Tab-separated table of C-alpha atoms and ligand atoms in Angstrom:
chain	number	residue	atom	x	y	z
A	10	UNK	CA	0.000	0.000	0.000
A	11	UNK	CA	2.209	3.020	-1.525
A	12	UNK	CA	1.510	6.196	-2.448
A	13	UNK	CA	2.123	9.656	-3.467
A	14	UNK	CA	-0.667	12.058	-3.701
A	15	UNK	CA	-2.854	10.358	-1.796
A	16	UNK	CA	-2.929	7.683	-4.410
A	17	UNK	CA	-2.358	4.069	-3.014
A	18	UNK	CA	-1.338	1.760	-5.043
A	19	UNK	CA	-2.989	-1.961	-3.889
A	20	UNK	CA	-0.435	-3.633	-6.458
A	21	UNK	CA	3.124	-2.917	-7.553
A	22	UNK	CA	3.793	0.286	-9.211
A	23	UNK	CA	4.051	0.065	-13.240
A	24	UNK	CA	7.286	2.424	-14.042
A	25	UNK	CA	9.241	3.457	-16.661
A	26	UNK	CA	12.510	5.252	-15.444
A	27	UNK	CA	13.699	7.620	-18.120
A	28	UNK	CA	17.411	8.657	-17.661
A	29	UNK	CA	20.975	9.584	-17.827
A	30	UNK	CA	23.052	7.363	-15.976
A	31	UNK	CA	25.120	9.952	-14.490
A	32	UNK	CA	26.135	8.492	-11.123
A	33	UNK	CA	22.665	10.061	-8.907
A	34	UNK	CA	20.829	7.471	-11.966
A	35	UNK	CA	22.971	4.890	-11.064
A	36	UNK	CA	21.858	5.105	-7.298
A	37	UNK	CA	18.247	5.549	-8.437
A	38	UNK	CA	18.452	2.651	-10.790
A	39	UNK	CA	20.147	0.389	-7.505
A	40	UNK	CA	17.149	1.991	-5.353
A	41	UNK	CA	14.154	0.665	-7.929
A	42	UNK	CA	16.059	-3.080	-7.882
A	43	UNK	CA	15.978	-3.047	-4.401
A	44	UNK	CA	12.303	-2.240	-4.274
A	45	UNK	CA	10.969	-5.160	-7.595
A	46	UNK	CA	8.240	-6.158	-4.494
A	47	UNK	CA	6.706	-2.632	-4.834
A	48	UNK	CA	8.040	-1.537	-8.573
A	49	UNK	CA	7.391	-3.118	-11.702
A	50	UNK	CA	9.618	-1.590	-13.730
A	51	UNK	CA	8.693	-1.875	-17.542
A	52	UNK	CA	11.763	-0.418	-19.267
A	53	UNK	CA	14.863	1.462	-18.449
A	54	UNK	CA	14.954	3.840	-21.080
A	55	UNK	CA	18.121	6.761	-21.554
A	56	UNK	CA	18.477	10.380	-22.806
A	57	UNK	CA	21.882	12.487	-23.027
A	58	UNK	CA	22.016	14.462	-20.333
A	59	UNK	CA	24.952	13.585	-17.753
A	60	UNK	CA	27.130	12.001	-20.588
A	61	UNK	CA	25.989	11.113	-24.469
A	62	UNK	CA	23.325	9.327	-25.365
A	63	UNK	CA	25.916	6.302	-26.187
A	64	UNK	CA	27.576	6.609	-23.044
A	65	UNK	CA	24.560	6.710	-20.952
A	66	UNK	CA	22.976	3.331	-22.291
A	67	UNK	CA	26.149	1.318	-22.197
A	68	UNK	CA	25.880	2.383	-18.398
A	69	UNK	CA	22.250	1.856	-18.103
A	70	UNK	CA	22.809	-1.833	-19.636
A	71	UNK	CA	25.463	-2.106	-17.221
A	72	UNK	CA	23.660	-1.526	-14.346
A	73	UNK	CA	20.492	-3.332	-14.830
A	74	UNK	CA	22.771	-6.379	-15.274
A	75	UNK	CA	24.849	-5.562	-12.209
A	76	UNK	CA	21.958	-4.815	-10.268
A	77	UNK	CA	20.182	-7.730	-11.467
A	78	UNK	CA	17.455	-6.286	-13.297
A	79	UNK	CA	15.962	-8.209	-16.086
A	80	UNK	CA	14.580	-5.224	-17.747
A	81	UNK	CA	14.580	-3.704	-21.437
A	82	UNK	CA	16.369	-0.930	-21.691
A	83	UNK	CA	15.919	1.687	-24.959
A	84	UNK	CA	18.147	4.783	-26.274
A	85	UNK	CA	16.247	7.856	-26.709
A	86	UNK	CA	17.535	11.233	-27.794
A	87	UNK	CA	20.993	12.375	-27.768
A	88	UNK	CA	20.096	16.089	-27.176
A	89	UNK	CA	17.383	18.331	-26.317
A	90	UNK	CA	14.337	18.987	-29.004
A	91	UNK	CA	15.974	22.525	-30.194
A	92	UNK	CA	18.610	23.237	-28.615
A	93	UNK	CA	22.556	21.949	-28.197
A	94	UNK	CA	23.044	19.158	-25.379
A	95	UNK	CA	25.151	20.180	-22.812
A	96	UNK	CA	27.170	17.281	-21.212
A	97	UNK	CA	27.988	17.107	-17.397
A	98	UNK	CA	31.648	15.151	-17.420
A	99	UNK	CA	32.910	17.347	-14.862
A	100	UNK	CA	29.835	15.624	-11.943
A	101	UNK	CA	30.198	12.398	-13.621
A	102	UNK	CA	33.259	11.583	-15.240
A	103	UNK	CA	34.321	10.890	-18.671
A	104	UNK	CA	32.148	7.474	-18.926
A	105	UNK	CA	29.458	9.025	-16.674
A	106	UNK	CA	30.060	6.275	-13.893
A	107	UNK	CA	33.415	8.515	-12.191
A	108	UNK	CA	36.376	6.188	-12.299
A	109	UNK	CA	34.225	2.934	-11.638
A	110	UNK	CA	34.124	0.165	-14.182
A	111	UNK	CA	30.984	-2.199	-14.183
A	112	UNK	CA	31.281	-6.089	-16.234
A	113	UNK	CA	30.436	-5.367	-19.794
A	114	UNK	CA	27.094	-6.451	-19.503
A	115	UNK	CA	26.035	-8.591	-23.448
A	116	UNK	CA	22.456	-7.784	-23.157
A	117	UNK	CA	21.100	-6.085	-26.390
A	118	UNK	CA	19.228	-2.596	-26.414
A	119	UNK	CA	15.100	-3.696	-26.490
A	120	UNK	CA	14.029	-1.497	-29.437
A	121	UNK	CA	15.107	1.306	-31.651
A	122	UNK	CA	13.842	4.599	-30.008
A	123	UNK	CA	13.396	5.122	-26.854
A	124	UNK	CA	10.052	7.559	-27.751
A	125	UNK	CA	8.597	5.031	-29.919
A	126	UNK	CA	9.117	1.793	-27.373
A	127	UNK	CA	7.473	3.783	-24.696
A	128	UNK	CA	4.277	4.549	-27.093
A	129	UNK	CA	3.960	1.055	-28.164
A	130	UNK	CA	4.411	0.260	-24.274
A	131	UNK	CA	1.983	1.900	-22.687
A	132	UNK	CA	-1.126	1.632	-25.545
A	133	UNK	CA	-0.150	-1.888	-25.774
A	134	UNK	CA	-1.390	-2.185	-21.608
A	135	UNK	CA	-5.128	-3.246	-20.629
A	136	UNK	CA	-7.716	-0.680	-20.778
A	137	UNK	CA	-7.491	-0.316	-16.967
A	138	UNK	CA	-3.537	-0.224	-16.312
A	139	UNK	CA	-1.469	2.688	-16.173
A	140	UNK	CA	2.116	3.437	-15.792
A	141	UNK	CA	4.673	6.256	-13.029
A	142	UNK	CA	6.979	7.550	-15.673
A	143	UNK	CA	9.992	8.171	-13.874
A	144	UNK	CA	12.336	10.601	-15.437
A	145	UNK	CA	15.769	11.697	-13.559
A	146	UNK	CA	17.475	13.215	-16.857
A	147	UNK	CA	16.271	15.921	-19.292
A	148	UNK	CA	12.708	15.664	-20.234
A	149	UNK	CA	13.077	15.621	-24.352
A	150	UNK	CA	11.747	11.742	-24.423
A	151	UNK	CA	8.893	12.595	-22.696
A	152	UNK	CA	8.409	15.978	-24.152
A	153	UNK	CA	8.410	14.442	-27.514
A	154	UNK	CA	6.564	11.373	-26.327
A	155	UNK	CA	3.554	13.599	-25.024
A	156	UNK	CA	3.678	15.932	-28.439
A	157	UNK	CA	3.885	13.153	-31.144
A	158	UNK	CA	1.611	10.660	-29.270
A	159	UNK	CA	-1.179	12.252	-26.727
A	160	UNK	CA	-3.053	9.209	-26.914
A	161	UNK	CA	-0.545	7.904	-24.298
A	162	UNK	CA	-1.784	10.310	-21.957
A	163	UNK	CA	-4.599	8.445	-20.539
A	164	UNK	CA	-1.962	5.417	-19.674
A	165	UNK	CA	-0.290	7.429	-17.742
A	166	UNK	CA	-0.562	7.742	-14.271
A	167	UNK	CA	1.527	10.411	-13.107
A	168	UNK	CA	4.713	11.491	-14.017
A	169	UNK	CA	7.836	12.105	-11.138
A	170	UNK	CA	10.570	13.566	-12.658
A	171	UNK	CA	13.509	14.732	-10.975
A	172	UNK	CA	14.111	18.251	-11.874
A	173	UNK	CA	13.656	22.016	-11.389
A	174	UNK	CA	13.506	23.775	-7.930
A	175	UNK	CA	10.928	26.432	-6.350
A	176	UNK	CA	13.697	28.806	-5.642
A	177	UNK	CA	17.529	28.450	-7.041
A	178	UNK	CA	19.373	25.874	-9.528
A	179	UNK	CA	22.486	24.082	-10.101
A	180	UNK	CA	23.594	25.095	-13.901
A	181	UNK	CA	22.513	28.911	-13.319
A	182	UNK	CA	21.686	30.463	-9.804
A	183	UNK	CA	17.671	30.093	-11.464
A	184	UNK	CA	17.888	26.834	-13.620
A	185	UNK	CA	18.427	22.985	-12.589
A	186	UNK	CA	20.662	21.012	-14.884
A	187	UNK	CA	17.653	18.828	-16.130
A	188	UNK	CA	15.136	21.563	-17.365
A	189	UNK	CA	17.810	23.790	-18.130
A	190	UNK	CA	19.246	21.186	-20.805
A	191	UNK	CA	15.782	20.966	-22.379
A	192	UNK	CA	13.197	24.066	-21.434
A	193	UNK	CA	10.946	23.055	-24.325
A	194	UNK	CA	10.935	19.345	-23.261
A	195	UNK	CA	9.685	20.695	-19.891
A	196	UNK	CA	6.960	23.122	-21.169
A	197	UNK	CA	5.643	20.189	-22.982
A	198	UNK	CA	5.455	18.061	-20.125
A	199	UNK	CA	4.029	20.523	-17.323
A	200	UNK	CA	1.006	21.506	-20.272
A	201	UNK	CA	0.473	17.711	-20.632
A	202	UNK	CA	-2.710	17.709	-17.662
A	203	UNK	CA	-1.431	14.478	-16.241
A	204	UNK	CA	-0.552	14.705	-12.437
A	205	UNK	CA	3.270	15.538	-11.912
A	206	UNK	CA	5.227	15.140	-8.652
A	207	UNK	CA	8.314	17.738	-9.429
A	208	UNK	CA	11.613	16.427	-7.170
A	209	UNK	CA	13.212	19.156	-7.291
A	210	UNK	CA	16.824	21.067	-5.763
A	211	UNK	CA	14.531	22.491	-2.635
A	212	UNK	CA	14.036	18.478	-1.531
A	213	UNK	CA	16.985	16.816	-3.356
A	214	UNK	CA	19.450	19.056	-2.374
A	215	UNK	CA	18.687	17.583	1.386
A	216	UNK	CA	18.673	14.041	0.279
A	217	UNK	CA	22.704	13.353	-0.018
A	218	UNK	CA	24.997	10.994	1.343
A	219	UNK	CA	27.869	11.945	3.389
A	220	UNK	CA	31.562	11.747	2.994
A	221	UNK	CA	31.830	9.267	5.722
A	222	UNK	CA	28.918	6.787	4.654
A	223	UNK	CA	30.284	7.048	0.964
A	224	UNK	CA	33.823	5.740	1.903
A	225	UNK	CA	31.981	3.008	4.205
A	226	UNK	CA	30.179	2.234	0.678
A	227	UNK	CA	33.495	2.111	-0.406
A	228	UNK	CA	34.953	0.161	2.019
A	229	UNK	CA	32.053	-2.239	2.606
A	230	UNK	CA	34.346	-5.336	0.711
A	231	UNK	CA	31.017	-5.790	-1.104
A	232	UNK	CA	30.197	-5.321	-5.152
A	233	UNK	CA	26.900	-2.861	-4.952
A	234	UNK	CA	28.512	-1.237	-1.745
A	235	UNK	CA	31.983	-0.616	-3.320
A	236	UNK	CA	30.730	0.023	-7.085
A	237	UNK	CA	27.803	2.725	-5.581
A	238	UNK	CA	30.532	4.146	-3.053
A	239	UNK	CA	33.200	4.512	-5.749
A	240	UNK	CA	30.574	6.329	-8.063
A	241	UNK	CA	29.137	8.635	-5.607
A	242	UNK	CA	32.734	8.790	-4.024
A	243	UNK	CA	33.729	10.502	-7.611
A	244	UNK	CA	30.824	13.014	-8.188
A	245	UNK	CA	31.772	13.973	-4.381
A	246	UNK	CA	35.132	14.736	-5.082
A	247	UNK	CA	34.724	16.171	-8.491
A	248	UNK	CA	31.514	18.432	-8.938
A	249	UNK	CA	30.550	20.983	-6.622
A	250	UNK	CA	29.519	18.707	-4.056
A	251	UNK	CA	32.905	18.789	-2.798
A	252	UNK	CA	32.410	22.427	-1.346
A	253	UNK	CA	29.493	21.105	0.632
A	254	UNK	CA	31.056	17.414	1.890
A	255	UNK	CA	27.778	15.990	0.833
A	256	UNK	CA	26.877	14.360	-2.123
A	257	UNK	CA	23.100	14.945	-3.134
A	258	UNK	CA	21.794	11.793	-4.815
A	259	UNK	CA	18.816	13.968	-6.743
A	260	UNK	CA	17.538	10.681	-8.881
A	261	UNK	CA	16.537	8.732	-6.204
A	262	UNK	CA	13.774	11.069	-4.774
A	263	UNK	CA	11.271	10.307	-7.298
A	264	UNK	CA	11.334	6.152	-6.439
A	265	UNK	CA	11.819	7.075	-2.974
A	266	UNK	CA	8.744	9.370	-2.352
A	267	UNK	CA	6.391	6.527	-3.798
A	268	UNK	CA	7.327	4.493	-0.780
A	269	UNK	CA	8.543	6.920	1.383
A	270	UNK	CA	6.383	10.369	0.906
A	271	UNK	CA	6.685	10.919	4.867
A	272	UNK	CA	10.812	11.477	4.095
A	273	UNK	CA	9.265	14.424	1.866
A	274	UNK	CA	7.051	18.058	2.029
A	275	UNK	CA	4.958	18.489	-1.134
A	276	UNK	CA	2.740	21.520	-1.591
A	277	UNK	CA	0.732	22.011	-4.542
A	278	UNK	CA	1.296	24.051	-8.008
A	279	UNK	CA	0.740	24.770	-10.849
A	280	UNK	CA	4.219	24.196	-13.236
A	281	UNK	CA	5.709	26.256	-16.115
A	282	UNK	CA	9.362	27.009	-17.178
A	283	UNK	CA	11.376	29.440	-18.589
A	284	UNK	CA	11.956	29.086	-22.473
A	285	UNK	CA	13.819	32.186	-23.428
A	286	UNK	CA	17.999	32.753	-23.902
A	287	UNK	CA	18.525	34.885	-20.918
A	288	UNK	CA	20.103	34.252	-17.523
A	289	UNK	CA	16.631	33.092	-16.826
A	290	UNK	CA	16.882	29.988	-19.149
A	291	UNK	CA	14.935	27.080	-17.820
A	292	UNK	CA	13.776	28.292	-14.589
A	293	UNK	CA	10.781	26.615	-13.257
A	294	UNK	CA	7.351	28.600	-12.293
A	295	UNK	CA	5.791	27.132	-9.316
A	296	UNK	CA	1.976	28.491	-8.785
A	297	UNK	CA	1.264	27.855	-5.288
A	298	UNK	CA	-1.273	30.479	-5.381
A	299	UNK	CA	-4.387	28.007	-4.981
A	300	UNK	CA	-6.998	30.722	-4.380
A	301	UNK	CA	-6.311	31.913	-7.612
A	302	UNK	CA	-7.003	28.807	-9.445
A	303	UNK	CA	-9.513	25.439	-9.579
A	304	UNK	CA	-8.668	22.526	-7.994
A	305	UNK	CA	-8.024	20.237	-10.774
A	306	UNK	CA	-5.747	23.040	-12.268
A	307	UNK	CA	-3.381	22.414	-9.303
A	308	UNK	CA	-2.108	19.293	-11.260
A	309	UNK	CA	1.687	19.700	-9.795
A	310	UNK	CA	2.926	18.653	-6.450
A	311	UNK	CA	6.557	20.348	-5.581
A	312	UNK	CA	8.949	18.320	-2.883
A	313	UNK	CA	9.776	21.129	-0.859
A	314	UNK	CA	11.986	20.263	1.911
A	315	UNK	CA	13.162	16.478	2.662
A	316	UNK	CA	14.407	14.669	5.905
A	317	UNK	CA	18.162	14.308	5.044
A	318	UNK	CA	18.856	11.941	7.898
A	319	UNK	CA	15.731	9.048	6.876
A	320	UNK	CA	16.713	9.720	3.099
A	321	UNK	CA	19.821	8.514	4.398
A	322	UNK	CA	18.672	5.517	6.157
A	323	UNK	CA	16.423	4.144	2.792
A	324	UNK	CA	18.611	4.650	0.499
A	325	UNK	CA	21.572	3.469	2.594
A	326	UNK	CA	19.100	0.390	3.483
A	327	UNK	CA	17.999	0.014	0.003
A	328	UNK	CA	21.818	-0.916	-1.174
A	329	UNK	CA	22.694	-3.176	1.655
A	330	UNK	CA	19.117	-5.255	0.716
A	331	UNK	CA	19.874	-5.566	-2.601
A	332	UNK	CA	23.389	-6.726	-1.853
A	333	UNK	CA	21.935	-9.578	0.175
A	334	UNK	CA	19.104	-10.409	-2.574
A	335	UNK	CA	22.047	-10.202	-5.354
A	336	UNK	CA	24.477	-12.525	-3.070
A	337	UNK	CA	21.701	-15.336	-2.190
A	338	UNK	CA	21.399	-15.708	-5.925
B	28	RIB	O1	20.449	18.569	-11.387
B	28	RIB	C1	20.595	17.225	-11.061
B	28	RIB	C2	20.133	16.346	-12.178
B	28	RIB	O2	20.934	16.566	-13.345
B	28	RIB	C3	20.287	14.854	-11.860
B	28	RIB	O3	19.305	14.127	-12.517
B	28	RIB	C4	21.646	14.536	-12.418
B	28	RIB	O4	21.777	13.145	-12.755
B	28	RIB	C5	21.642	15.366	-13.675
B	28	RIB	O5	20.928	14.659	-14.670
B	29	CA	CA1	19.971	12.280	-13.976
């Protein structure tokens, strides 16, 4: 019995996770496998974002197969709809994993686009199901997704991307990396009328691991411990996390907050974003103003504060279970 939004879920959770693996994925993508009794995760699709689009699904076929998840997993778009990508090597490294090196897994990609595997997905479910699309990279699958194929829209439960922020950014003092690589993408999305749950810097910044539990990770002689440590011990080190000693792990909020919504403050919104070329580029809107507006209108929820010391204790949890599941194999 999960639920965000006062939705409960009385069977697992249908999700697609949509992203850039990009080391906060990574965790995120550890996080879902330790949860398979509560998620059903569809597909693992990618997007460039952290690293290319190559880059990013040799790591996401990596991980599934390291973490032990049997899942498809489908390139989508190199860059955003208009604009030029924008890579983040310096957070997550030159193979978008830090220095850590996963088995090559052999599995084969599940389809040919991303975009078009998710639309043959979700119209190919029962009249009744519907899916969480999970996205924790920039939004141009989904974007185009929701622009080329509406009729998806009424298989789709809710969407909890990872991205944006009430007040501040990462990329620009206004703009978080995610909508600020694809503003467009994001307009598209937050016009869509599906119910959105928007994780963004004002919870995720909160939800981090600490210098100390990464280099027990690390140090923890065991392969999801030691691989996750090494990979969060990099984008600690390297991006500006290193000024703060803390390593947020933004990707995992949106999984976590459909098991865990206590760990989390949501108020509702209405959602827009920032299109233009100025120093504004890709800065989210958040409406709170509900006397202005109807109910149903009010289709966003933003995270906006998170309790860094239970994230902590999932997440942390999360990795040590799915060692144990991984070694009884
Ligand atoms: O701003 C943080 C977000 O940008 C995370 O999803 C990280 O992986 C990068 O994609
Ligand atoms: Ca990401």
């Amino acid at each position: 019995m999960y639920g965000s939004r006062g939705i409960i879920y009385m069977e697992k959770i249908k999700i697609i996770i949509d992203c850039d693996p990009g080391v906060d994925d990574a965790l995120a993508l550890a996080y879902a496998a330790a949860n398979q009794e509560i998620f059903d995760i569809l597909a693992v699709t990618t997007v460039g974002g952290n690293q290319t689009i190559e880059k990013v699904t040799r790591n996401a076929l990596d991980l599934t197969e390291f973490y032990g998840l049997d899942v498809p997993v489908v390139k989508g778009m190199d860059g955003p709809i208009t604009r030029e990508p924008l890579y983040a090597p310096e957070s997550h490294g030159a193979s978008g994993l830090g220095y850590c090196v996963l088995p090559e897994s052999s599995r084969t990609l599940a389809g040919d686009n991303a975009v078009l595997y998710m639309r043959e997905l979700l119209l190919g479910l029962g009249e009744e199901e519907k899916v969480v699309l999970i996205p924790t990279g920039p939004l141009t699958n989904i974007g185009l997704l929701l622009k080329l194929f509406p009729e998806v829209k009424s298989r789709i439960k809710e969407i909890l991307f990872m991205g944006g922020a009430a007040c501040g950014g990462n990329v620009t003092p206004a703009a978080e990396f995610n909508i600020y690589e694809d503003p467009e993408a994001a307009k598209i999305v937050f016009h869509a009328g599906i119910p959105m749950v928007m994780c963004g810097l004002d919870a995720t910044m909160k939800c981090t691991l600490t210098r100390n539990q990464v280099a027990k990770l690390s140090q923890s002689g065991r392969k999801i411990g030691k691989a996750c440590g090494d990979m969060v011990g990099y984008y600690l080190e390297n991006s500006t996390n290193k000024y703060r000693g803390v390593a947020s792990i933004h990707d995992v909020v949106p999984l976590m907050y459909l098991i865990h919504p206590e760990v989390f403050t949501p108020k509702r919104a209405i959602l827009d974003v920032d299109c233009s070329e100025g120093v504004s580029r890709g800065t989210t809107i958040c409406d709170f103003r509900w006397w202005k507006h109807d109910e149903e209108e009010m289709n966003g929820l933003v995270l906006m504060d998170a309790d860094s010391n239970l994230f902590q204790e999932y997440l942390i949890t999360a990795l040590y279970e799915l060692e144990e599941s991984l070694s009884g194999e």
